[in-house]
Coordinates of C-alpha atoms and ligand atoms in Angstrom, one line a residue:
M1 CA 36.5 15.0 22.5
I2 CA 35.1 12.8 20.8
K3 CA 35.2 14.0 17.7
E4 CA 39.1 14.1 18.0
Y5 CA 38.8 10.6 19.5
I6 CA 36.7 9.8 16.1
S7 CA 39.3 11.7 13.7
T8 CA 42.3 10.4 15.6
N9 CA 40.6 6.8 15.0
K10 CA 39.0 6.6 12.1
D11 CA 41.1 4.7 9.8
R12 CA 41.1 1.8 12.4
F13 CA 37.1 2.2 12.4
L14 CA 37.7 1.4 9.0
H15 CA 40.1 -1.2 8.6
E16 CA 38.4 -3.3 11.7
L17 CA 34.8 -2.6 9.1
F18 CA 36.5 -4.1 6.2
D19 CA 37.0 -7.6 8.1
W20 CA 33.5 -7.6 9.3
L21 CA 32.3 -6.6 5.9
R22 CA 35.1 -9.7 4.0
I23 CA 32.4 -12.6 5.6
P24 CA 29.6 -13.5 3.8
S25 CA 27.2 -13.3 6.3
V26 CA 24.2 -14.0 3.6
S27 CA 21.8 -15.7 5.6
A28 CA 19.6 -16.8 2.5
D29 CA 22.0 -18.8 1.0
S30 CA 22.4 -22.2 3.3
R31 CA 26.1 -22.3 1.4
H32 CA 27.6 -19.2 3.2
K33 CA 25.8 -20.7 6.6
A34 CA 29.4 -21.2 8.3
D35 CA 30.3 -17.0 7.4
V36 CA 27.0 -15.9 8.8
R37 CA 28.1 -17.7 12.4
K38 CA 31.8 -16.2 12.1
A39 CA 30.4 -12.5 11.0
A40 CA 28.0 -13.4 14.7
E41 CA 31.2 -14.5 15.8
F42 CA 32.9 -11.2 15.0
L43 CA 30.7 -8.9 16.2
K44 CA 30.8 -10.7 19.2
D45 CA 34.8 -9.5 19.9
K46 CA 35.0 -6.7 18.4
L47 CA 32.1 -5.6 21.5
A48 CA 33.9 -7.4 23.8
A49 CA 37.2 -5.2 22.9
A50 CA 34.8 -2.1 23.2
G51 CA 33.9 -3.1 26.7
V52 CA 30.5 -4.0 27.4
D53 CA 29.8 -6.2 29.8
S54 CA 28.8 -9.6 28.8
V55 CA 28.5 -10.7 25.5
E56 CA 26.9 -13.8 23.8
V57 CA 26.5 -15.6 20.8
C58 CA 22.9 -17.2 21.0
E59 CA 21.5 -19.4 19.2
T60 CA 18.3 -19.8 17.8
K61 CA 16.4 -22.3 15.0
G62 CA 18.7 -20.6 12.7
H63 CA 21.1 -17.9 12.3
P64 CA 22.5 -16.7 15.9
I65 CA 21.5 -13.4 17.7
V66 CA 24.3 -11.3 18.9
Y67 CA 23.0 -10.0 22.7
A68 CA 25.9 -7.7 24.7
E69 CA 24.9 -5.1 27.8
K70 CA 27.0 -2.1 29.1
L71 CA 24.5 -1.8 32.3
V72 CA 26.2 1.4 34.3
N73 CA 23.0 2.3 36.7
P74 CA 19.8 1.3 36.7
S75 CA 18.7 5.0 37.4
L76 CA 19.9 5.8 33.6
P77 CA 17.9 5.0 31.1
T78 CA 18.5 2.2 28.7
V79 CA 18.6 2.0 24.7
L80 CA 18.3 -1.3 23.1
V81 CA 20.3 -0.7 19.7
Y82 CA 19.0 -3.5 17.4
G83 CA 20.2 -3.7 13.8
H84 CA 21.1 -6.7 11.4
Y85 CA 24.5 -8.2 10.4
D86 CA 23.8 -10.5 8.0
V87 CA 22.9 -9.6 4.0
Q88 CA 21.4 -10.0 1.2
P89 CA 22.9 -12.1 -1.7
A90 CA 25.4 -9.9 -4.0
D91 CA 24.0 -10.9 -7.3
P92 CA 24.3 -10.6 -9.6
I93 CA 27.8 -10.5 -9.2
N94 CA 29.2 -9.4 -12.8
L95 CA 27.1 -5.9 -12.8
W96 CA 30.0 -5.6 -9.4
T97 CA 32.7 -3.1 -10.5
S98 CA 34.4 -4.2 -7.8
P99 CA 33.9 -7.5 -5.7
P100 CA 31.2 -7.3 -3.4
F101 CA 33.4 -8.9 -0.8
E102 CA 36.1 -7.8 -0.9
P103 CA 36.0 -3.7 0.8
V104 CA 37.2 -0.8 -1.6
I105 CA 37.1 3.3 -1.2
K106 CA 36.2 4.6 -4.2
D107 CA 34.8 8.6 -4.4
S108 CA 34.8 8.6 -0.1
K109 CA 32.7 6.0 -0.4
I110 CA 33.0 2.5 0.7
Y111 CA 31.8 -0.3 -1.8
A112 CA 30.4 -3.8 -0.5
R113 CA 28.0 -5.3 0.5
G114 CA 26.5 -4.6 3.5
A115 CA 28.3 -1.4 4.1
C116 CA 25.1 0.1 4.4
D117 CA 22.5 -2.6 4.8
D118 CA 23.6 -2.9 7.9
K119 CA 26.7 -3.6 8.6
G120 CA 28.1 -0.4 8.0
Q121 CA 25.6 1.4 10.4
V122 CA 25.9 -0.8 13.0
Y123 CA 29.2 -0.8 13.1
M124 CA 28.7 2.7 13.9
H125 CA 27.0 2.2 17.0
V126 CA 29.9 -0.4 18.4
K127 CA 32.1 2.8 17.6
A128 CA 29.6 5.9 18.8
F129 CA 29.7 3.0 22.1
E130 CA 33.5 1.8 22.5
A131 CA 34.1 6.3 22.5
M132 CA 32.0 6.8 25.3
M133 CA 33.7 3.5 27.0
K134 CA 37.0 4.9 26.6
L135 CA 36.4 9.0 27.2
N136 CA 34.5 7.8 30.0
V137 CA 31.1 9.7 28.5
L138 CA 28.8 7.0 28.2
P139 CA 25.2 8.8 30.1
C140 CA 22.9 5.2 29.5
N141 CA 22.7 2.1 29.8
I142 CA 23.0 -0.1 26.9
K143 CA 20.9 -3.6 25.2
F144 CA 22.7 -4.5 21.7
M145 CA 20.5 -7.3 19.8
V146 CA 21.7 -7.9 16.9
E147 CA 19.8 -10.5 14.3
G148 CA 21.3 -12.7 11.2
E149 CA 18.2 -13.1 9.3
E150 CA 16.5 -10.0 8.7
E151 CA 17.3 -10.3 5.3
V152 CA 15.5 -13.3 4.8
G153 CA 11.8 -12.7 7.0
S154 CA 13.7 -12.3 10.9
D155 CA 11.7 -16.1 11.4
N156 CA 13.2 -17.2 14.8
L157 CA 13.6 -13.5 16.4
G158 CA 10.3 -13.2 17.6
T159 CA 10.7 -16.0 19.5
F160 CA 13.8 -15.0 21.3
V161 CA 12.0 -11.7 22.1
K162 CA 9.5 -13.2 23.8
E163 CA 11.4 -15.0 26.0
N164 CA 14.2 -12.5 26.6
K165 CA 11.1 -10.3 27.5
A166 CA 13.2 -9.8 31.6
K167 CA 16.7 -8.9 30.2
L168 CA 15.7 -6.5 27.1
K169 CA 14.1 -3.9 29.3
A170 CA 14.5 -0.8 27.8
D171 CA 13.1 2.4 27.4
V172 CA 13.6 2.7 23.9
I173 CA 15.0 1.1 20.9
L174 CA 17.6 2.5 18.4
I175 CA 18.0 1.0 14.8
S176 CA 20.2 2.7 12.2
D177 CA 19.2 0.9 9.6
T178 CA 17.3 3.4 7.7
A179 CA 17.7 6.8 4.8
L180 CA 18.9 10.3 5.2
I181 CA 17.2 13.3 2.4
S182 CA 20.6 14.3 2.4
L183 CA 23.7 15.8 4.3
E184 CA 22.3 18.7 3.8
N185 CA 19.3 17.9 4.6
P186 CA 18.7 16.0 7.8
S187 CA 15.7 13.3 7.9
I188 CA 14.9 11.3 10.9
T189 CA 12.5 8.0 9.8
V190 CA 8.6 8.2 11.5
G191 CA 7.4 5.4 9.2
L192 CA 8.2 1.6 7.9
R193 CA 5.5 0.1 5.2
G194 CA 4.4 -3.7 6.2
L195 CA 4.7 -6.7 3.6
S196 CA 3.0 -9.3 2.2
Y197 CA 5.5 -11.8 0.1
M198 CA 3.6 -14.8 -2.4
E199 CA 4.6 -16.8 -4.9
V200 CA 2.2 -18.3 -7.0
E201 CA 2.8 -20.8 -10.5
V202 CA 0.3 -21.2 -12.8
T203 CA 0.0 -25.0 -14.3
G204 CA -1.3 -25.4 -17.8
P205 CA -0.8 -28.4 -19.1
N206 CA 0.2 -31.5 -17.5
R207 CA 3.7 -31.4 -19.4
D208 CA 5.9 -28.7 -21.5
L209 CA 4.7 -29.1 -25.1
H210 CA 5.8 -28.4 -29.0
S211 CA 4.6 -24.2 -29.2
G212 CA 3.2 -25.8 -33.0
V213 CA 2.1 -29.5 -32.3
Y214 CA -0.1 -27.8 -30.0
G215 CA 0.3 -23.4 -30.0
G216 CA -2.3 -21.4 -29.7
A217 CA -5.1 -24.7 -29.3
V218 CA -4.1 -24.5 -25.4
A219 CA -3.1 -22.3 -23.1
N220 CA 0.2 -21.0 -22.0
P221 CA 0.6 -20.7 -18.6
I222 CA 3.5 -17.1 -18.5
N223 CA 1.2 -16.1 -21.4
V224 CA -1.8 -16.4 -18.6
L225 CA -0.2 -15.0 -15.8
C226 CA 1.6 -12.3 -17.7
S227 CA -2.6 -11.2 -17.9
M228 CA -3.1 -12.6 -14.8
I229 CA -0.4 -10.0 -12.7
E230 CA -1.6 -7.4 -15.6
S231 CA -4.6 -7.4 -14.0
L232 CA -4.2 -6.7 -10.8
H233 CA -3.2 -2.6 -11.3
D234 CA -5.8 -0.7 -13.1
E235 CA -5.2 2.1 -15.3
A236 CA -5.0 4.6 -12.5
G237 CA -2.0 2.4 -10.7
K238 CA -4.6 1.4 -8.4
V239 CA -4.4 -2.6 -7.2
T240 CA -7.4 -4.4 -8.0
I241 CA -7.5 -7.0 -4.9
P242 CA -11.6 -6.4 -3.2
G243 CA -10.4 -4.7 -0.6
F244 CA -7.3 -3.6 -0.6
Y245 CA -7.1 -0.1 1.0
D246 CA -10.4 -0.8 3.2
K247 CA -7.7 -0.4 6.2
V248 CA -5.6 2.5 4.9
A249 CA -5.4 5.2 6.8
E250 CA -5.9 8.8 4.5
L251 CA -3.5 11.3 5.7
T252 CA -5.1 14.5 6.0
A253 CA -4.2 17.4 3.5
A254 CA -2.2 19.4 6.3
E255 CA -0.1 15.9 6.8
R256 CA 0.3 15.4 3.2
E257 CA 1.3 18.8 2.5
A258 CA 3.9 18.6 5.7
M259 CA 5.0 15.2 3.9
N260 CA 5.6 17.1 0.1
K261 CA 6.7 20.3 1.7
A262 CA 10.6 17.8 2.3
P263 CA 13.1 18.3 -0.3
F264 CA 13.1 16.4 -3.6
S265 CA 14.3 17.0 -7.1
L266 CA 12.4 14.8 -9.5
E267 CA 15.5 16.0 -12.0
D268 CA 17.1 14.7 -9.7
Y269 CA 15.6 11.1 -8.4
K270 CA 15.1 10.4 -12.8
K271 CA 18.8 11.1 -13.4
D272 CA 19.9 9.1 -10.9
L273 CA 18.2 5.5 -11.9
N274 CA 18.2 6.6 -15.3
I275 CA 15.4 6.7 -16.3
D276 CA 13.0 9.8 -18.7
D277 CA 9.5 9.1 -16.8
I278 CA 8.4 7.7 -13.0
K279 CA 5.2 5.4 -13.0
G280 CA 2.9 5.4 -10.1
E281 CA -0.9 5.7 -8.1
R282 CA -2.6 8.2 -9.7
G283 CA -2.9 11.4 -7.5
Y284 CA 0.2 11.0 -5.7
T285 CA 3.7 12.3 -5.1
T286 CA 7.0 10.3 -4.9
V287 CA 6.9 10.3 -1.2
E288 CA 3.6 9.8 -1.5
R289 CA 3.8 7.0 -3.7
T290 CA 7.0 5.2 -1.3
G291 CA 5.9 6.9 1.8
I292 CA 2.2 6.5 2.9
R293 CA 0.6 4.0 0.1
P294 CA 0.2 0.1 -0.8
T295 CA 2.0 -1.7 -3.2
L296 CA 2.5 -4.7 -5.6
D297 CA 5.1 -5.1 -7.3
V298 CA 6.4 -8.5 -9.2
N299 CA 9.8 -10.1 -7.6
G300 CA 10.7 -12.5 -10.4
I301 CA 9.2 -14.3 -13.3
W302 CA 10.4 -17.0 -14.6
G303 CA 9.2 -20.3 -16.9
G304 CA 9.6 -22.0 -20.3
Y305 CA 12.8 -21.8 -22.0
T306 CA 15.4 -18.9 -20.8
G307 CA 18.6 -21.0 -21.6
E308 CA 21.4 -20.3 -24.8
G309 CA 19.9 -19.6 -28.9
A310 CA 16.3 -20.5 -28.7
K311 CA 14.1 -24.0 -28.1
T312 CA 10.0 -24.0 -28.7
V313 CA 8.4 -25.2 -26.3
L314 CA 4.4 -24.5 -24.9
P315 CA 5.6 -24.8 -20.8
S316 CA 3.4 -26.5 -18.7
K317 CA 4.1 -23.7 -15.8
A318 CA 4.9 -20.5 -15.4
S319 CA 6.2 -19.1 -12.1
A320 CA 6.3 -15.8 -10.4
K321 CA 7.0 -13.6 -6.6
I322 CA 5.0 -11.0 -5.5
S323 CA 5.2 -8.4 -2.8
M324 CA 2.8 -5.9 -1.5
R325 CA 3.9 -2.9 0.7
L326 CA 1.7 -2.2 3.5
V327 CA 1.2 1.2 5.4
P328 CA -1.0 1.7 8.4
N329 CA -3.9 0.2 8.9
Q330 CA -3.9 -2.4 6.6
V331 CA -2.6 -6.5 7.9
S332 CA -0.2 -8.4 6.8
T333 CA -2.0 -12.0 7.1
E334 CA -5.4 -10.1 5.9
I335 CA -3.2 -8.5 2.8
T336 CA -1.9 -12.4 2.3
E337 CA -5.6 -14.0 2.0
L338 CA -6.7 -11.1 0.1
F339 CA -4.1 -11.5 -2.3
T340 CA -4.6 -15.6 -2.0
K341 CA -8.6 -16.0 -3.1
H342 CA -8.4 -13.1 -5.0
F343 CA -5.7 -14.2 -7.0
Q344 CA -7.5 -17.9 -7.6
S345 CA -10.9 -16.5 -8.4
I346 CA -8.7 -15.0 -11.6
A347 CA -7.6 -17.7 -12.7
P348 CA -9.2 -19.6 -16.2
K349 CA -10.5 -22.0 -16.5
Y350 CA -7.9 -23.6 -18.5
V351 CA -5.2 -23.3 -15.9
K352 CA -4.5 -24.6 -12.2
V353 CA -3.9 -21.3 -9.7
K354 CA -1.3 -22.5 -6.9
V355 CA -0.4 -19.7 -4.0
T356 CA 1.4 -19.6 -1.3
A357 CA 3.0 -16.7 1.3
H358 CA 6.4 -16.0 2.0
H359 CA 7.0 -14.3 5.0
G360 CA 5.2 -10.5 6.1
G361 CA 5.4 -8.2 8.9
E362 CA 3.7 -5.3 9.9
P363 CA 3.3 -1.1 8.9
A364 CA 5.2 1.0 12.1
V365 CA 5.1 4.5 12.7
T366 CA 6.9 6.1 15.6
P367 CA 6.2 8.9 17.3
T368 CA 7.6 12.8 17.6
N369 CA 7.0 13.8 20.2
S370 CA 8.7 11.7 22.8
S371 CA 12.2 12.5 24.5
A372 CA 13.9 9.1 22.8
Y373 CA 13.3 11.3 19.3
K374 CA 13.6 15.2 21.1
A375 CA 17.1 13.5 22.0
A376 CA 17.5 12.2 18.3
S377 CA 16.4 15.5 17.2
H378 CA 18.6 17.6 19.1
A379 CA 21.3 15.0 17.8
F380 CA 21.0 16.0 14.7
E381 CA 21.2 19.0 15.3
E382 CA 24.1 19.9 17.1
V383 CA 26.1 17.4 14.4
F384 CA 24.7 18.8 10.4
G385 CA 23.7 22.5 11.9
K386 CA 19.9 21.6 10.7
A387 CA 16.8 20.1 12.2
P388 CA 16.4 16.8 10.8
I389 CA 12.7 16.6 9.2
P390 CA 10.8 13.5 9.6
T391 CA 10.4 11.2 6.6
R392 CA 8.0 8.2 6.2
D393 CA 10.4 5.7 4.4
G394 CA 9.5 3.2 1.7
G395 CA 11.1 -0.5 3.2
S396 CA 9.9 -2.7 5.8
I397 CA 12.2 -3.7 9.1
P398 CA 9.1 -6.0 10.0
I399 CA 10.4 -6.1 13.9
V400 CA 9.6 -2.7 15.2
A401 CA 5.6 -3.5 14.7
L402 CA 7.2 -6.1 16.8
F403 CA 9.0 -4.1 19.8
K404 CA 5.9 -1.7 20.2
K405 CA 3.5 -5.5 20.9
E406 CA 5.7 -7.5 22.4
L407 CA 8.0 -5.6 24.0
G408 CA 5.8 -2.2 24.7
L409 CA 8.3 -0.3 23.4
D410 CA 8.6 2.9 20.7
T411 CA 11.8 3.1 18.3
V412 CA 13.5 6.0 17.2
L413 CA 15.4 5.3 13.3
M414 CA 18.2 7.0 12.7
G415 CA 19.7 5.9 9.6
F416 CA 22.7 7.5 7.4
G417 CA 22.7 5.7 4.3
F418 CA 20.8 7.3 1.3
D419 CA 18.5 5.9 -1.3
S420 CA 21.0 5.5 -4.2
D421 CA 23.9 3.8 -1.8
A422 CA 22.4 0.6 -4.0
I423 CA 21.6 -1.5 -0.7
H424 CA 20.1 -5.2 -2.4
S425 CA 21.6 -4.1 -5.8
P426 CA 25.3 -4.6 -7.6
N427 CA 27.5 -2.1 -5.6
E428 CA 26.3 -1.2 -2.7
H429 CA 28.4 1.6 -0.5
Y430 CA 27.9 3.7 2.1
G431 CA 29.8 7.2 2.4
V432 CA 32.9 7.6 4.7
K433 CA 31.2 10.9 6.1
N434 CA 27.9 9.3 7.0
F435 CA 29.4 6.9 8.6
I436 CA 31.4 8.8 10.6
L437 CA 29.0 11.8 11.2
G438 CA 26.9 8.8 12.4
V439 CA 29.4 8.4 15.0
E440 CA 29.4 11.7 16.5
T441 CA 25.3 11.2 15.9
I442 CA 25.3 8.6 17.9
V443 CA 27.3 9.4 20.5
A444 CA 25.3 13.3 20.6
F445 CA 21.6 11.3 20.7
Y446 CA 23.1 9.2 23.8
K447 CA 24.2 12.6 25.1
H448 CA 20.2 14.2 25.3
Y449 CA 18.8 11.3 25.8
A450 CA 20.2 10.5 29.2
K451 CA 19.1 14.2 30.4
K452 CA 15.7 13.7 29.3
Ligands
BES1 N1 17.2 -1.8 5.9 C1 16.1 -2.0 4.6 C2 14.8 -1.8 5.3 C3 14.8 -0.3 4.6 C4 15.7 -0.1 3.4 C5 13.9 1.0 5.8 C6 15.9 1.1 3.6 C7 13.8 2.2 5.3 C8 14.8 2.6 3.8 C9 16.1 -4.2 5.0 O1 17.2 -4.3 5.6 C10 15.3 -3.9 3.9 O2 15.8 -4.7 2.9 N2 14.1 -5.6 4.9 C11 13.2 -5.7 4.0 C12 12.0 -6.6 4.2 C13 12.1 -8.0 5.4 C14 11.2 -8.3 5.7 C15 13.1 -8.9 4.6 C16 12.7 -4.7 2.3 O3 12.1 -3.4 3.0 O4 12.4 -5.4 1.8
MN2 MN1 18.3 -3.2 6.6
MN3 MN1 18.1 -5.1 3.7

């Protein structure tokens, strides 16, 4: 019945999603402020049309949050669906093979910014809800909370959650904003990394200098920044900040063995990225390096002359954006502090260093013995014909830890993307099959969860 509804309405589902993807809801770019709101209004209209009791676009200090609910019966369990309708900037635009906000289907995949992260995945929930309403089989109460600031650190979601605890009362949080291993090997994410995001500025002389007149006699801030950054890792690939690993939860040998049983092909991995070799912390496998180990990466670095041709200059300043991915039981504010102290302490006398913190977020691990996890597992088994493997993803969804803290709720991370979907990159895409199977699996989840 549900399969039939989906196949009959599939083209319409995709057309609607395409209309949503055409709205460039880039939360980081103030020029798109009105588009972000337009995307919120679009979602509001679609939720209303799908049959929610009420839906509102809630104002925040930043971009709005779309909140909706359908309360069937107070005796039934309540699922709070979280997602985000904002997207990453599309840059570098010239590397897209089709324009980022003009969705197209190529090789059975939807190409557009937000196709997978996260509009495409949020839309599966809207359509799963529509289908259950139309077929009169909605077995739970549903609340939707879809924000517009996830990609810029969810600054105002915490306040919204704290101020609306009664309204958000639920039994579980359901999120589709993560990845699957493959359609043949379905998986449920049970761990996410936390984040500390920093910016550093190194200042040398009080002005840009002629690199011939002064070069060799005055420290070059770009050279200095590079060696400071280089010193943040040792030869074993470990982060050298004192105390960085103090709170890292070490997994047992059995736990590590279990996580390495997940299907993974290093050959395919390298081929997908066009690299001849991988690099990471010594003594850990690729799944461990992204799943259970903390990291430090430079996200951007600038200074001096980067325009056309050559300009001989010894710059006054150099800067970098540096992020650290965190794992249980590291605490984002503590790591931010350790980084700041350390980075200042390694600054040579001939430069001044300024360190500022951007957003942060805590890591999260979700239970596998809850009734909600079991319902999700059954749903995958029913739709994919195979029990899902629990996996730990390397990305961050900081509000998962916040939901646990503020609402006392566990989350089920039922994501349907692939790591290779190029989220945050040019040519982001999402499989049409992933979308359709996602809708089916979500419907199956409600069915199993209602029986808990
Ligand atoms: N959906 C991603 C997080 C993600 C991706 C989790 C893949 C697991 C697998 C989310 O939209 C995201 O990009 N989060 C940011 C963090 C945020 C604080 C900016 C991230 O991970 O960089
Ligand atoms: Mn996302
Ligand atoms: Mn993202």
